[in-house]
């Protein structure tokens, strides 16, 4: 209940055999001002109006952001020895280094310039299968040493 999601590894059978896992909670029930932002009013900071979620469901779209964040960490740092920035005890991973950034010009309380669906007013920065729209977080680019958003 103290975080939106996490990842780690557990032993599976033999001691040297580890399996990575990821977990994401219900973002509308668990601290929506943090776990469902920018589709929900933030718990602190500038109180800008929330964005309209692409699916129309604040909780589901908040979970998409959290799944993307945790999945990127699980893939790039599955056993706590992969990619991260800073000290291992307080590391920032590929997406957690870019918290709250979804488009260019982002700053605390403002997710950045994202695309807007003309029919629904929903905010997004990625289009998937069957033209489904998503808002995905920026990732740290070690080459440019900056957060890269999709738009």
XYZ file of N, CA and C in Angstrom:
453
model
N 0.812 -1.215 0.000
C 0.000 0.000 0.000
C 0.844 1.263 0.000
N 2.146 1.140 0.183
C 2.980 2.331 0.247
C 3.566 2.717 -1.098
N 3.271 1.971 -2.149
C 3.791 2.311 -3.472
C 2.802 1.889 -4.548
N 2.974 2.457 -5.719
C 2.058 2.179 -6.829
C 2.342 0.829 -7.465
N 3.564 0.375 -7.375
C 3.977 -0.902 -7.937
C 5.420 -1.167 -7.584
N 5.861 -2.378 -7.814
C 7.266 -2.713 -7.548
C 7.639 -3.940 -8.367
N 8.932 -4.212 -8.377
C 9.428 -5.430 -9.010
C 10.573 -5.961 -8.177
N 10.888 -7.205 -8.388
C 11.970 -7.841 -7.653
C 12.224 -9.221 -8.217
N 12.817 -10.068 -7.406
C 13.112 -11.437 -7.816
C 12.960 -12.355 -6.622
N 12.562 -13.569 -6.887
C 12.429 -14.599 -5.859
C 13.183 -15.838 -6.309
N 13.643 -16.615 -5.349
C 14.309 -17.877 -5.658
C 13.279 -18.878 -6.141
N 13.660 -19.634 -7.132
C 12.763 -20.652 -7.697
C 13.516 -21.970 -7.752
N 13.284 -22.792 -6.766
C 13.966 -24.090 -6.735
C 15.380 -23.943 -6.219
N 16.349 -24.102 -7.090
C 17.760 -23.989 -6.702
C 18.072 -22.575 -6.238
N 19.064 -22.448 -5.401
C 19.419 -21.152 -4.820
C 19.859 -20.120 -5.852
N 20.511 -20.587 -6.911
C 21.002 -19.658 -7.920
C 19.992 -19.402 -9.036
N 18.807 -19.960 -8.920
C 17.768 -19.792 -9.936
C 16.749 -18.754 -9.444
N 16.778 -17.567 -10.023
C 15.847 -16.501 -9.627
C 14.847 -16.226 -10.735
N 13.667 -15.809 -10.326
C 12.611 -15.439 -11.260
C 12.198 -14.001 -10.945
N 12.211 -13.165 -11.971
C 11.804 -11.768 -11.788
C 10.282 -11.679 -11.749
N 9.766 -10.721 -10.988
C 8.322 -10.496 -10.928
C 8.051 -8.993 -10.907
N 6.825 -8.655 -11.240
C 6.377 -7.262 -11.169
C 4.976 -7.255 -10.567
N 4.679 -6.218 -9.813
C 3.373 -6.074 -9.173
C 2.932 -4.623 -9.297
N 1.663 -4.419 -9.640
C 1.080 -3.080 -9.712
C -0.275 -3.134 -9.015
N -0.527 -2.144 -8.156
C -1.796 -2.086 -7.431
C -2.865 -1.323 -8.186
N -4.039 -1.286 -7.611
C -5.166 -0.558 -8.177
C -4.937 0.935 -7.942
N -4.622 1.659 -8.993
C -4.200 3.052 -8.846
C -5.292 3.994 -8.362
N -6.532 3.642 -8.527
C -7.605 4.531 -8.061
C -7.894 4.288 -6.579
N -7.598 3.102 -6.080
C -7.804 2.793 -4.658
C -6.581 3.117 -3.810
N -5.407 2.957 -4.380
C -4.166 3.162 -3.656
C -3.578 4.526 -3.988
N -3.873 5.492 -3.204
C -3.272 6.806 -3.367
C -3.442 7.350 -4.795
N -4.675 7.599 -5.224
C -4.903 8.035 -6.599
C -4.183 9.332 -6.966
N -3.939 10.199 -5.988
C -3.230 11.444 -6.272
C -1.782 11.235 -6.640
N -1.276 10.049 -6.408
C 0.083 9.714 -6.811
C 0.058 8.631 -7.889
N -0.702 7.572 -7.685
C -0.687 6.421 -8.585
C -1.549 6.594 -9.837
N -2.500 7.512 -9.839
C -3.331 7.744 -11.021
C -3.067 9.119 -11.639
N -2.133 9.900 -11.080
C -1.776 11.179 -11.681
C -1.101 10.896 -13.009
N -1.362 11.606 -14.041
C -1.997 12.911 -14.182
C -3.487 12.861 -14.499
N -4.120 11.698 -14.298
C -5.557 11.596 -14.549
C -6.379 11.881 -13.298
N -5.723 12.122 -12.192
C -6.369 12.412 -10.916
C -5.663 13.612 -10.310
N -6.358 14.382 -9.504
C -5.758 15.537 -8.838
C -4.565 15.072 -7.983
N -3.410 15.741 -8.107
C -2.228 15.320 -7.347
C -2.387 15.541 -5.844
N -1.653 14.745 -5.052
C -1.750 14.880 -3.598
C -0.955 16.080 -3.092
N -0.007 16.556 -3.889
C 0.782 17.721 -3.507
C 1.260 18.420 -4.772
N 1.810 19.579 -4.613
C 2.330 20.334 -5.755
C 1.251 21.149 -6.442
N 1.578 21.681 -7.622
C 0.611 22.489 -8.360
C -0.666 21.700 -8.625
N -1.789 22.333 -8.446
C -3.090 21.670 -8.590
C -3.714 21.973 -9.947
N -3.039 21.558 -11.007
C -3.568 21.744 -12.355
C -4.692 20.743 -12.583
N -5.629 21.039 -13.475
C -6.717 20.092 -13.745
C -6.165 18.758 -14.259
N -6.759 17.641 -13.831
C -6.305 16.336 -14.321
C -6.556 16.192 -15.821
N -5.753 15.357 -16.456
C -5.949 15.045 -17.867
C -7.109 14.054 -18.003
N -7.684 13.998 -19.186
C -8.731 13.019 -19.482
C -8.021 11.723 -19.880
N -8.344 10.599 -19.216
C -7.667 9.335 -19.536
C -8.101 8.785 -20.896
N -7.168 8.184 -21.650
C -7.494 7.677 -22.985
C -8.613 6.639 -23.014
N -8.672 5.761 -22.012
C -9.708 4.729 -22.007
C -10.994 5.220 -21.350
N -10.940 6.382 -20.719
C -12.074 6.886 -19.966
C -12.111 6.385 -18.537
N -11.142 5.553 -18.148
C -11.081 4.958 -16.818
C -9.807 5.422 -16.120
N -9.949 6.301 -15.134
C -8.795 6.878 -14.419
C -7.924 5.778 -13.821
N -8.547 4.802 -13.168
C -7.790 3.731 -12.525
C -7.020 2.880 -13.511
N -7.671 2.488 -14.601
C -7.019 1.630 -15.596
C -5.863 2.353 -16.275
N -6.068 3.613 -16.640
C -4.991 4.341 -17.308
C -3.856 4.674 -16.348
N -4.173 4.882 -15.084
C -3.121 5.040 -14.081
C -2.306 3.767 -13.953
N -2.985 2.623 -14.004
C -2.281 1.340 -13.921
C -1.398 1.107 -15.150
N -1.813 1.576 -16.319
C -0.979 1.440 -17.524
C 0.350 2.156 -17.304
N 0.307 3.358 -16.757
C 1.537 4.109 -16.472
C 2.400 3.334 -15.480
N 1.788 2.799 -14.420
C 2.542 2.065 -13.407
C 3.099 0.752 -13.944
N 2.336 0.064 -14.788
C 2.829 -1.174 -15.405
C 4.037 -0.864 -16.286
N 3.960 0.190 -17.081
C 5.084 0.567 -17.945
C 6.323 0.879 -17.106
N 6.140 1.590 -16.006
C 7.255 1.957 -15.135
C 7.897 0.723 -14.518
N 7.080 -0.141 -13.941
C 7.590 -1.335 -13.263
C 8.175 -2.331 -14.270
N 7.548 -2.486 -15.415
C 8.045 -3.404 -16.434
C 9.415 -2.962 -16.950
N 9.580 -1.665 -17.185
C 10.888 -1.160 -17.635
C 11.954 -1.445 -16.585
N 11.620 -1.273 -15.309
C 12.577 -1.584 -14.240
C 12.876 -3.063 -14.155
N 11.855 -3.907 -14.301
C 12.055 -5.358 -14.220
C 12.894 -5.878 -15.383
N 12.767 -5.266 -16.547
C 13.533 -5.704 -17.716
C 14.981 -5.219 -17.649
N 15.189 -3.980 -17.246
C 16.544 -3.409 -17.255
C 17.314 -3.654 -15.964
N 16.621 -3.998 -14.886
C 17.283 -4.220 -13.597
C 16.547 -5.334 -12.822
N 16.460 -6.546 -13.402
C 15.630 -7.581 -12.790
C 16.138 -8.104 -11.451
N 17.430 -8.140 -11.258
C 17.987 -8.745 -10.047
C 18.806 -7.741 -9.233
N 18.506 -6.457 -9.372
C 19.180 -5.364 -8.657
C 20.663 -5.239 -8.992
N 21.052 -5.681 -10.163
C 22.439 -5.525 -10.577
C 22.518 -5.041 -12.008
N 21.397 -4.626 -12.566
C 21.351 -4.182 -13.954
C 21.469 -2.675 -14.043
N 20.646 -2.084 -14.910
C 20.723 -0.641 -15.140
C 19.994 0.139 -14.058
N 20.688 1.069 -13.474
C 20.087 2.057 -12.580
C 21.073 3.204 -12.423
N 20.589 4.306 -11.900
C 21.416 5.477 -11.643
C 21.564 5.639 -10.140
N 22.637 6.256 -9.719
C 22.807 6.566 -8.309
C 23.260 5.366 -7.499
N 23.158 5.501 -6.190
C 23.567 4.461 -5.258
C 22.561 3.319 -5.290
N 23.036 2.087 -5.183
C 22.166 0.909 -5.276
C 21.052 0.914 -4.226
N 21.286 1.514 -3.069
C 20.264 1.537 -2.018
C 19.155 2.557 -2.289
N 19.407 3.505 -3.169
C 18.411 4.534 -3.494
C 18.467 4.819 -4.992
N 18.418 3.757 -5.776
C 18.615 3.896 -7.215
C 17.375 4.420 -7.937
N 17.642 5.038 -9.069
C 16.594 5.456 -9.996
C 16.733 4.579 -11.229
N 15.643 3.951 -11.634
C 15.692 3.050 -12.781
C 15.280 3.789 -14.052
N 15.153 3.036 -15.136
C 14.934 3.610 -16.467
C 13.774 4.598 -16.540
N 12.669 4.318 -15.841
C 11.514 5.222 -15.884
C 11.380 6.016 -14.591
N 11.746 5.431 -13.461
C 11.598 6.171 -12.200
C 12.504 7.396 -12.155
N 13.511 7.437 -13.014
C 14.360 8.631 -13.124
C 13.606 9.771 -13.810
N 12.488 9.461 -14.439
C 11.740 10.442 -15.227
C 10.306 10.602 -14.730
N 10.086 10.444 -13.465
C 8.742 10.492 -12.892
C 7.992 11.760 -13.302
N 6.761 11.573 -13.769
C 5.899 12.704 -14.105
C 6.148 13.328 -15.459
N 7.027 12.741 -16.268
C 7.319 13.294 -17.590
C 6.649 12.425 -18.651
N 5.766 13.061 -19.427
C 5.047 12.347 -20.482
C 5.212 13.031 -21.829
N 5.729 14.247 -21.831
C 5.935 14.995 -23.066
C 6.944 16.097 -22.850
N 7.347 16.736 -23.930
C 8.311 17.846 -23.841
C 7.740 18.977 -22.998
N 8.611 19.640 -22.275
C 8.197 20.785 -21.472
C 7.622 20.427 -20.111
N 7.721 19.151 -19.716
C 7.166 18.722 -18.429
C 7.919 19.357 -17.267
N 7.195 19.622 -16.196
C 7.776 20.088 -14.939
C 6.860 19.603 -13.825
N 7.300 19.634 -12.562
C 6.465 19.111 -11.478
C 5.048 19.677 -11.515
N 4.081 18.777 -11.618
C 2.680 19.182 -11.684
C 2.146 19.353 -13.092
N 3.026 19.343 -14.090
C 2.610 19.474 -15.484
C 3.261 18.335 -16.278
N 2.471 17.449 -16.881
C 3.019 16.266 -17.546
C 3.735 16.522 -18.866
N 3.662 17.730 -19.370
C 4.310 18.046 -20.637
C 3.301 18.107 -21.770
N 3.799 18.460 -22.944
C 2.950 18.563 -24.128
C 2.656 17.164 -24.651
N 1.402 16.770 -24.590
C 0.981 15.461 -25.082
C -0.093 15.666 -26.145
N -0.402 14.608 -26.861
C -1.433 14.671 -27.889
C -2.813 14.642 -27.233
N -3.800 15.182 -27.925
C -5.161 15.226 -27.387
C -6.132 14.729 -28.446
N -6.954 13.771 -28.063
C -7.970 13.230 -28.950
C -9.050 14.292 -29.155
N -9.303 14.654 -30.407
C -10.274 15.725 -30.698
C -11.693 15.343 -30.320
N -12.031 14.078 -30.411
C -13.402 13.646 -30.118
C -13.675 13.524 -28.619
N -12.693 13.014 -27.852
C -12.937 12.735 -26.431
C -12.224 13.687 -25.480
N -11.216 14.392 -25.984
C -10.415 15.261 -25.121
C -9.365 14.502 -24.331
N -9.233 13.187 -24.581
C -8.273 12.351 -23.857
C -6.837 12.689 -24.250
N -5.948 12.608 -23.281
C -4.529 12.873 -23.510
C -3.781 11.556 -23.710
N -2.861 11.557 -24.670
C -2.098 10.344 -24.968
C -0.778 10.711 -25.629
N 0.132 9.741 -25.698
C 1.387 9.948 -26.409
C 1.810 8.698 -27.178
N 0.966 7.661 -27.164
C 1.267 6.421 -27.882
C -0.028 5.839 -28.434
N 0.098 5.189 -29.590
C -1.041 4.530 -30.211
C -0.651 3.070 -30.408
N -1.501 2.167 -29.909
C -1.226 0.736 -29.976
C -2.105 0.021 -30.981
N -2.252 -1.271 -30.748
C -3.065 -2.126 -31.602
C -4.501 -1.610 -31.633
N -5.120 -1.719 -32.784
C -6.494 -1.246 -32.994
C -6.661 0.238 -32.675
N -5.586 1.006 -32.857
C -5.584 2.469 -32.655
C -5.912 2.867 -31.217
N -5.701 1.962 -30.255
C -5.905 2.302 -28.840
C -4.853 3.300 -28.412
N -5.278 4.263 -27.619
C -4.387 5.332 -27.183
C -3.969 5.126 -25.740
N -2.702 5.484 -25.452
C -2.126 5.319 -24.129
C -1.285 6.529 -23.774
N -1.132 6.783 -22.495
C -0.176 7.775 -22.018
C 0.917 6.992 -21.308
N 2.118 7.007 -21.883
C 3.237 6.240 -21.342
C 4.314 7.191 -20.820
N 4.991 6.790 -19.742
C 6.005 7.661 -19.153
C 7.280 7.730 -19.991
N 8.015 8.805 -19.814
C 9.313 8.968 -20.466
C 10.308 7.991 -19.847
N 11.363 7.674 -20.599
C 12.442 6.812 -20.108
C 13.760 7.569 -20.153
N 14.649 7.231 -19.233
C 15.982 7.822 -19.191
C 16.797 7.287 -20.357
N 17.445 8.196 -21.081
C 18.322 7.824 -22.181
C 19.758 8.041 -21.722
N 20.510 6.962 -21.467
C 21.866 7.126 -20.956
C 22.815 7.805 -21.943
N 22.510 7.735 -23.248
C 23.373 8.390 -24.236
C 23.263 9.908 -24.155
N 22.040 10.416 -24.054
C 21.843 11.870 -24.013
C 21.757 12.397 -22.585
N 21.697 11.472 -21.611
C 21.557 11.832 -20.197
C 20.343 12.732 -19.974
N 19.223 12.298 -20.586
C 17.977 13.053 -20.436
C 16.786 12.094 -20.542
N 15.642 12.566 -20.107
C 14.418 11.784 -20.204
C 13.834 11.958 -21.597
N 13.465 10.848 -22.211
C 12.906 10.878 -23.560
C 11.454 10.436 -23.506
N 10.569 11.336 -23.922
C 9.147 11.017 -24.027
C 8.856 10.633 -25.482
N 7.741 9.986 -25.703
C 7.387 9.566 -27.061
C 7.008 10.726 -27.954
N 6.492 11.824 -27.362
C 6.143 13.013 -28.156
C 6.835 14.231 -27.576
